[in-house]
Short mmCIF file of C-alpha atoms (C1' of nucleotides) in Angstrom, two decimals:
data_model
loop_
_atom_site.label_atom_id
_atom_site.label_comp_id
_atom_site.label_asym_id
_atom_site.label_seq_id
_atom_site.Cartn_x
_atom_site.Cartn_y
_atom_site.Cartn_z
CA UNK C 69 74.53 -10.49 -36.82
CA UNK C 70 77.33 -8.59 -36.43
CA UNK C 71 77.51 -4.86 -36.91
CA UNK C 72 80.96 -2.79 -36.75
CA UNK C 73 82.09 1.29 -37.04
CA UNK C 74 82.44 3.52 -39.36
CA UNK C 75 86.54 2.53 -39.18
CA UNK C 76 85.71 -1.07 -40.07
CA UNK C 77 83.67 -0.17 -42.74
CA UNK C 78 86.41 2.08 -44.55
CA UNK C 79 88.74 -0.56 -44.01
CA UNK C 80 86.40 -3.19 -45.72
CA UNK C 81 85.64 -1.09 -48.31
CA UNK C 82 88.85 0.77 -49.26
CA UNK C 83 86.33 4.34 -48.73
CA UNK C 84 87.68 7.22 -46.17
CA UNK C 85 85.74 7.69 -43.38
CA UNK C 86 84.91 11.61 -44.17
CA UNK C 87 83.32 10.42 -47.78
CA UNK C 88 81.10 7.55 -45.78
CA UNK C 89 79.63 10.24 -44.07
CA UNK C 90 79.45 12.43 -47.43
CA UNK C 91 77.83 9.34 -48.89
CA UNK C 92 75.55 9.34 -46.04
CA UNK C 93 74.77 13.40 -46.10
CA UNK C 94 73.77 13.31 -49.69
CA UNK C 95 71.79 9.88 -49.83
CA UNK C 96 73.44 7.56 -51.46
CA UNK C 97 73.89 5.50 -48.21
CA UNK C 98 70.87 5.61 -45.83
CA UNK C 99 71.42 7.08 -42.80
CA UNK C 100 73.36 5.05 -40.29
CA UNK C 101 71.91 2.41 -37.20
CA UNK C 102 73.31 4.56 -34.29
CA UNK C 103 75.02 2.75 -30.83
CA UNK C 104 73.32 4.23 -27.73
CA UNK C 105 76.53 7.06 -27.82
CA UNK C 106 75.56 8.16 -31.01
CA UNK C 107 78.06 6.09 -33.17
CA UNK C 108 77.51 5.38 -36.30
CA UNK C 109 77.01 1.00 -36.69
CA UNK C 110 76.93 -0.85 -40.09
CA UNK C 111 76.71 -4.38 -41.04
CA UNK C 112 77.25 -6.24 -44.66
CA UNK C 113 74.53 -4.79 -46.09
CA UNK C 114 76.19 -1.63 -46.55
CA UNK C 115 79.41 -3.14 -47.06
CA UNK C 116 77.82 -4.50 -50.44
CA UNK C 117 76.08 -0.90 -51.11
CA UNK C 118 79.15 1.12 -50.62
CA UNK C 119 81.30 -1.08 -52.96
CA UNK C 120 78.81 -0.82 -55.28
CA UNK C 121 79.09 2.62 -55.40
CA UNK C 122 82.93 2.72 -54.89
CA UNK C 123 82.99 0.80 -58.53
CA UNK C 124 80.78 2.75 -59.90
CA UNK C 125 82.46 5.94 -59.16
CA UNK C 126 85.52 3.93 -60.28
CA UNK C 127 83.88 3.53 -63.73
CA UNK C 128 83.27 6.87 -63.81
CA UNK C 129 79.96 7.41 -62.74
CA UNK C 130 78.52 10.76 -61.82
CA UNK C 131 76.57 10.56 -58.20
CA UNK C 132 73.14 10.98 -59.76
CA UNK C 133 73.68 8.15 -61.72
CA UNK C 134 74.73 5.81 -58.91
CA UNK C 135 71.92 6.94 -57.21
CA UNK C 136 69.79 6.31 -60.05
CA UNK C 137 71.91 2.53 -60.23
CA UNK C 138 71.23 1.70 -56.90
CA UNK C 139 67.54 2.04 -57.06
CA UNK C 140 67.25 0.20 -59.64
CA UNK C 141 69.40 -2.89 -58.80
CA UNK C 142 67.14 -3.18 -55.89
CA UNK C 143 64.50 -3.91 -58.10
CA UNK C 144 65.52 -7.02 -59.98
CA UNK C 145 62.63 -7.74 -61.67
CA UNK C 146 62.50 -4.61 -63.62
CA UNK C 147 63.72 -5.14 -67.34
CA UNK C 148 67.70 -3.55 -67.75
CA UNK C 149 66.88 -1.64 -70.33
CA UNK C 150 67.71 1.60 -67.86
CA UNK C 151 70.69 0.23 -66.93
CA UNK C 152 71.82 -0.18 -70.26
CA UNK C 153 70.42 3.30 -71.10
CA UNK C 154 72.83 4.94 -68.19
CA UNK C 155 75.85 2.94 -69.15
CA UNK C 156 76.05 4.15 -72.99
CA UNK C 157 75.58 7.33 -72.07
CA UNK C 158 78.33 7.42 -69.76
CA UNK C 159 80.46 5.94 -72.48
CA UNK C 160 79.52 8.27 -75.12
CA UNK C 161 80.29 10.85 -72.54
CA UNK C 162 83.82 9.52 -71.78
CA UNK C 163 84.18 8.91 -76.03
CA UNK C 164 83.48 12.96 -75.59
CA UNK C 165 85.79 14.08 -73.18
CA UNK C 166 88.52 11.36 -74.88
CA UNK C 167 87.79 13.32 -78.14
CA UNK C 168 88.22 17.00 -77.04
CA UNK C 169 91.62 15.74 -74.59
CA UNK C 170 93.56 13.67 -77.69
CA UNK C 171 92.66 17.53 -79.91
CA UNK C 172 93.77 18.98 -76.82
CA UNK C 173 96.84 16.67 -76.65
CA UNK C 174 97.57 17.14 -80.46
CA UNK C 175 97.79 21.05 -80.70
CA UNK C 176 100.11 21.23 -77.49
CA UNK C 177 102.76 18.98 -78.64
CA UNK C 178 102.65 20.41 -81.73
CA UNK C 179 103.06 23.59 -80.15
CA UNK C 180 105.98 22.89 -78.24
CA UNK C 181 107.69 20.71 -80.72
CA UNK C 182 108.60 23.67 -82.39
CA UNK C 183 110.24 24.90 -79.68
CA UNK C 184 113.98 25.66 -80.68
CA UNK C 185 115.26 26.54 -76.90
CA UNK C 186 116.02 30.30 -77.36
CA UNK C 187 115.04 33.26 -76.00
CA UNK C 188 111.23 33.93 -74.97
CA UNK C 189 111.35 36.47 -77.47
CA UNK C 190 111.18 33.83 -80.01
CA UNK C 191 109.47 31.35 -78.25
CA UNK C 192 106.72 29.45 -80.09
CA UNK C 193 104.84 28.44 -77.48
CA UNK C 194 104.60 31.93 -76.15
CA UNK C 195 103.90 32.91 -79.84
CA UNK C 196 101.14 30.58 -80.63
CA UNK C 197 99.46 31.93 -76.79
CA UNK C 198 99.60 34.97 -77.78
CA UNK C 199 98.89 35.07 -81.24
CA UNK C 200 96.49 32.25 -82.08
CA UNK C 201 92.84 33.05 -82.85
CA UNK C 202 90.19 30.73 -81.74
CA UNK C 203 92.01 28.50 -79.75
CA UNK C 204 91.23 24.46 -80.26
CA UNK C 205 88.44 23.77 -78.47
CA UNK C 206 86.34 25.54 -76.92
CA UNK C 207 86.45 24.42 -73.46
CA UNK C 208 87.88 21.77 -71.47
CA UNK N 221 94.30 55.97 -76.52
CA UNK N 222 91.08 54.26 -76.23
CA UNK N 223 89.95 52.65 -73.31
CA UNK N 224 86.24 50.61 -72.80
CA UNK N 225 84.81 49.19 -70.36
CA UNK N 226 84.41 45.61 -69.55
CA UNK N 227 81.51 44.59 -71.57
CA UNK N 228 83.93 46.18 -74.72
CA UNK N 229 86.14 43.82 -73.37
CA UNK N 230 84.39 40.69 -73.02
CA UNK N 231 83.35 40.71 -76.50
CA UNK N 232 86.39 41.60 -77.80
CA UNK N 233 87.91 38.72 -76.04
CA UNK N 234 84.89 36.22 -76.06
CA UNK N 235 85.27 36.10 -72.26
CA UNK N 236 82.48 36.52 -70.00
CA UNK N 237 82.31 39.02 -67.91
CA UNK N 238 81.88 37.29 -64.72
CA UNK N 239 85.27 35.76 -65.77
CA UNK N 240 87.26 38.97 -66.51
CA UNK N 241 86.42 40.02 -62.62
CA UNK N 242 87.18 36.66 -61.67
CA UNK N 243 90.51 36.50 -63.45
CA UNK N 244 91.63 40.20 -61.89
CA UNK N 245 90.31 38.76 -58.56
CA UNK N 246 92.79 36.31 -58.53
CA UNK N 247 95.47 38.54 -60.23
CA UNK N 248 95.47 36.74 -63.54
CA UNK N 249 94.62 40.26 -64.46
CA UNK N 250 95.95 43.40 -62.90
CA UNK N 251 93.71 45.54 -60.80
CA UNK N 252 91.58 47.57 -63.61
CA UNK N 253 91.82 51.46 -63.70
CA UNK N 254 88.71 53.04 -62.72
CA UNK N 255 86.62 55.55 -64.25
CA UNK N 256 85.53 58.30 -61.82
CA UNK N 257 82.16 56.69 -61.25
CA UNK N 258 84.36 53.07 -59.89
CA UNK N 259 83.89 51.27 -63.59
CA UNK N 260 86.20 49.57 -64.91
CA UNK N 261 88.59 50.73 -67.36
CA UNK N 262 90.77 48.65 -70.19
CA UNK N 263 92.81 49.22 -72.82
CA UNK N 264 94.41 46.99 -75.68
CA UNK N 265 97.34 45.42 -73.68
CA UNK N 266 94.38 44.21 -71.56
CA UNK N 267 92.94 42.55 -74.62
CA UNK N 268 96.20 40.76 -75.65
CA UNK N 269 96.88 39.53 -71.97
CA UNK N 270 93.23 38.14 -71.78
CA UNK N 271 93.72 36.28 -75.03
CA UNK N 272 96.83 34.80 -73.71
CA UNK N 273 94.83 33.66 -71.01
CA UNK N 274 92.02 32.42 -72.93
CA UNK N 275 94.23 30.41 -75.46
CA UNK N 276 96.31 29.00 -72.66
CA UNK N 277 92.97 28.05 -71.07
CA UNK N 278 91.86 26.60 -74.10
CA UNK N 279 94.93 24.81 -74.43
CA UNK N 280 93.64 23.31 -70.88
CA UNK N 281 97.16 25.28 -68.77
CA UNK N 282 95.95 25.27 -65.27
CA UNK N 283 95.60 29.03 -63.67
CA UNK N 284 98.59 29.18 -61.59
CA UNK N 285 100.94 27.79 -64.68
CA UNK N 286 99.55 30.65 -67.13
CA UNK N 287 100.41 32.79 -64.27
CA UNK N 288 103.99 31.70 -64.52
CA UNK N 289 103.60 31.90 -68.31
CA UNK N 290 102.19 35.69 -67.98
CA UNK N 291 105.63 36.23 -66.38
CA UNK N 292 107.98 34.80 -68.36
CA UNK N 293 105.72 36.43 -71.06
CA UNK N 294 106.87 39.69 -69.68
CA UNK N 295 110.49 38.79 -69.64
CA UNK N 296 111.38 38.29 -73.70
CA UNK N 297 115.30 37.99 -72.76
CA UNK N 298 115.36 34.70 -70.72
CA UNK N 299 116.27 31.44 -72.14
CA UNK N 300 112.68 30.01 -72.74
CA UNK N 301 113.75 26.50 -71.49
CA UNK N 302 111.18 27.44 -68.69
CA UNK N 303 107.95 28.01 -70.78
CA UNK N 304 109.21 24.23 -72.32
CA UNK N 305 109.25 22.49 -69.24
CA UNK N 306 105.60 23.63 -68.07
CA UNK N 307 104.05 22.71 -71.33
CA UNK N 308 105.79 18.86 -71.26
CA UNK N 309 104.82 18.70 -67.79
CA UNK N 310 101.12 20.03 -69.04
CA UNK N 311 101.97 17.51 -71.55
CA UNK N 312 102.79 14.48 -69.71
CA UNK N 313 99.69 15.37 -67.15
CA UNK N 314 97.34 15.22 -70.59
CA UNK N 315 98.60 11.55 -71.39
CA UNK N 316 97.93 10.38 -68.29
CA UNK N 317 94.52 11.83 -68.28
CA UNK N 318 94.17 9.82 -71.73
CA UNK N 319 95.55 7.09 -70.74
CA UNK N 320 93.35 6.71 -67.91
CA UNK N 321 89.92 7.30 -69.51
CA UNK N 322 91.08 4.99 -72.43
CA UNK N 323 91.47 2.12 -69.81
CA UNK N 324 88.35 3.09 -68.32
CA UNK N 325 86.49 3.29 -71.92
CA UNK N 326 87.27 -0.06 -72.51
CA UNK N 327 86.13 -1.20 -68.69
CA UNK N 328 82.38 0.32 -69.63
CA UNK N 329 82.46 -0.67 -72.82
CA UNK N 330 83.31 -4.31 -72.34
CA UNK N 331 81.07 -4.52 -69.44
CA UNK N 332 77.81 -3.20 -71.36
CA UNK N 333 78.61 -4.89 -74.56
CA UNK N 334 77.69 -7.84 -72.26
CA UNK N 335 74.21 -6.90 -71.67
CA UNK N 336 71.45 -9.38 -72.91
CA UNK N 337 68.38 -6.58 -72.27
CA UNK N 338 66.74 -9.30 -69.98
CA UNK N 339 65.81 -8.65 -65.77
CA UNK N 340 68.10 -6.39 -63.49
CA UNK N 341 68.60 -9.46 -62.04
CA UNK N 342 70.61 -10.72 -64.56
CA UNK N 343 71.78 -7.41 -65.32
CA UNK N 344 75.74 -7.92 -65.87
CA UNK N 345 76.68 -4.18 -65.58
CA UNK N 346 75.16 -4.50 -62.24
CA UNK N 347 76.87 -7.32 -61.24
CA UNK N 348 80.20 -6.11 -62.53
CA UNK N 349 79.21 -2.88 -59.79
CA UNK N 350 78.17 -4.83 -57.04
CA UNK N 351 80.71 -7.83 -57.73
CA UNK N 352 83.83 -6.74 -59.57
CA UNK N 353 86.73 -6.18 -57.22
CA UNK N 354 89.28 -3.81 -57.36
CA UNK N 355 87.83 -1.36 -60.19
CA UNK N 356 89.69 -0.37 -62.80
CA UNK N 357 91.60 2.81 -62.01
CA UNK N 358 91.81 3.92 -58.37
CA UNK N 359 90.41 6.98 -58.81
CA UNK N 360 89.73 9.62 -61.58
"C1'" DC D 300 91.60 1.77 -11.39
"C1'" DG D 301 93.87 5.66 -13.80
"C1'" DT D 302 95.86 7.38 -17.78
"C1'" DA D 303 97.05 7.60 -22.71
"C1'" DT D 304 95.95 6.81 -27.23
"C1'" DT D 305 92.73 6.04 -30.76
"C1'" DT D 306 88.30 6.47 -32.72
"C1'" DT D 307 84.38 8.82 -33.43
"C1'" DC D 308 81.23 12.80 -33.36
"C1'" DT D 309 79.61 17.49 -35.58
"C1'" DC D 310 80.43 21.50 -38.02
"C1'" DC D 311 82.93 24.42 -41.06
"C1'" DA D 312 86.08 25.57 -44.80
"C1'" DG D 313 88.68 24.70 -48.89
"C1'" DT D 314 89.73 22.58 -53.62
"C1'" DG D 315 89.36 24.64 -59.34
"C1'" DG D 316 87.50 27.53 -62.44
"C1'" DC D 317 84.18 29.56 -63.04
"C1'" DT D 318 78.78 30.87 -63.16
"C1'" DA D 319 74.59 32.94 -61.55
"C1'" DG D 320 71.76 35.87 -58.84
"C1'" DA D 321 70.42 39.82 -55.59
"C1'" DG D 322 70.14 44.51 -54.99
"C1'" DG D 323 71.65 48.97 -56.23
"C1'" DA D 324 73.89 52.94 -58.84
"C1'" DG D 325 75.20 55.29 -63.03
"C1'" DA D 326 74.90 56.03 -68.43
"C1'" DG D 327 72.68 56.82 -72.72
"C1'" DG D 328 68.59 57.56 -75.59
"C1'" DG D 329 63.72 59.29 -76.76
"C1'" DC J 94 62.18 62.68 -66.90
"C1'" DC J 95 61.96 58.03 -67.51
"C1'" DC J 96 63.32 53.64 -69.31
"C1'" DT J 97 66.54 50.33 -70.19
"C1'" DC J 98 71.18 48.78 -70.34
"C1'" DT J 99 75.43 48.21 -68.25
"C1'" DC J 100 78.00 48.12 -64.46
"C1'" DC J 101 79.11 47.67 -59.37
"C1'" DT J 102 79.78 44.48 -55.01
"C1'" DC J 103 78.77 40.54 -52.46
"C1'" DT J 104 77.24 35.98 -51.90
"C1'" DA J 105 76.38 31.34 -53.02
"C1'" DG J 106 76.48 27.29 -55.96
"C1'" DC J 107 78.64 23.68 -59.00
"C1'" DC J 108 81.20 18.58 -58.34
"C1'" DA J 109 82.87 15.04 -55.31
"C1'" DC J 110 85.15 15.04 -51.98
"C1'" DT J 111 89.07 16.22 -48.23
"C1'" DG J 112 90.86 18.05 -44.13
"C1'" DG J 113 90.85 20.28 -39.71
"C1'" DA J 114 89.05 21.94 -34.99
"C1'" DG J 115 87.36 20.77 -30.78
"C1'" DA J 116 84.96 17.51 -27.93
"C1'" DA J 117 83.37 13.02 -26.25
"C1'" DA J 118 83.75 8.11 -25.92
"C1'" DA J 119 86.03 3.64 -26.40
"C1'" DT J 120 89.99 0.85 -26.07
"C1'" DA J 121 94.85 -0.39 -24.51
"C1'" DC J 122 98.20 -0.63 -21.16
"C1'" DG J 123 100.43 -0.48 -16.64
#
DNA sequence: CGTATTTTCTCCAGTGGCTAGAGGAGAGGG
DNA sequence: CCCTCTCCTCTAGCCACTGGAGAAAATACG
């Protein structure tokens, strides 16, 4: 069969070269099939892997999860209840983050809708900094 | 007039201590007078310019735009057309931010929504990974 | 066959905005 | 005097990469 670099594989795969071999460092790609000068050599097998995890980070997906993915879609007969598990708690932590940014979204445009183009003496964006208590959420 | 020392500070401000250091580190905050024994010194014009930063954090302004603010802050007689254009800019980086975790919402949602709790093997959020082309957004 | 360009290798550092820990010195109270 | 609290500096870690230096090997061209 026929194997290829490191190049090839980035190019099939739409992944930079540096992130293969972060993929590689941090396990979620096994380490490499090495040429007799210590190149790295991949076939399709890894093609599939690494655009599996190229999606999944696409989705959203932290690392640990993909990792967690991965293992698990090499085990096909295993019920998908984990998948399912992973995936809804991903989206209730994107329905989070969606949350706190549209709150986020809503208090600066109302701050700088009041904006009347003056001085910054009597700006209200530089008012409402300065002034305002708690602040609207409490962290990003 | 008064002056405390940074733990006076941090709760007056609600921001950690670690923070305050970090913040004069990178000259969000001046350099802190010192006491004779090297501790650090503050007084209320400390506090205000610490809550400016924490609102303008909580208001999710990147560090080196509520630097900018801090100056303009400082400068009540200039048209404040500046302090506008960084918070529609902050604005307009927000919506996209929304934008793109709405689209990518609906990719995880529509994808697990199609799960039928049977074998990994059948597993569609898994195939969508391993199968699905492009993804949905090219990156985060 | 020699040279020039491209590809790959490893290792290290930086991104943003903190947060946490080690190890040590000074401050305040009983 | 001792105990505990607060503070000091310095370093490293978080996340998921990204980029660069310097060297070796592979390929392309004349």
């Amino acid at each position: 069969m026929k194997s290829f670099a490191i190049g090839a594989l980035s190019e099939k795969t739409g992944v930079k070269i540096p992130t293969i071999r972060y993929y590689e460092s941090n396990g979620l790609l096994p380490a490499a099939a090495r040429t007799d000068t210590n190149r790295r050599s991949y076939d399709d097998a890894t093609v599939r892997r690494l655009k599996f995890i190229r999606n999944a980070r696409a989705l959203g997906f932290e690392v640990d999860a993909i990792r967690t993915l991965l293992d698990l879609a090499d085990q096909p007969d295993l019920p998908c209840a984990e998948v399912e598990a992973i995936t809804r708690r991903h989206l209730a932590d994107i329905d989070d983050r969606l949350a706190r940014l549209s709150a986020l979204r809503e208090a600066v445009q109302a701050t700088v809708d009041q904006c009347e183009r003056g001085r910054i003496s009597h700006c209200r964006v530089i008012e409402v900094l300065a002034d305002h208590e708690p602040g609207v959420s409490e962290d990003l």
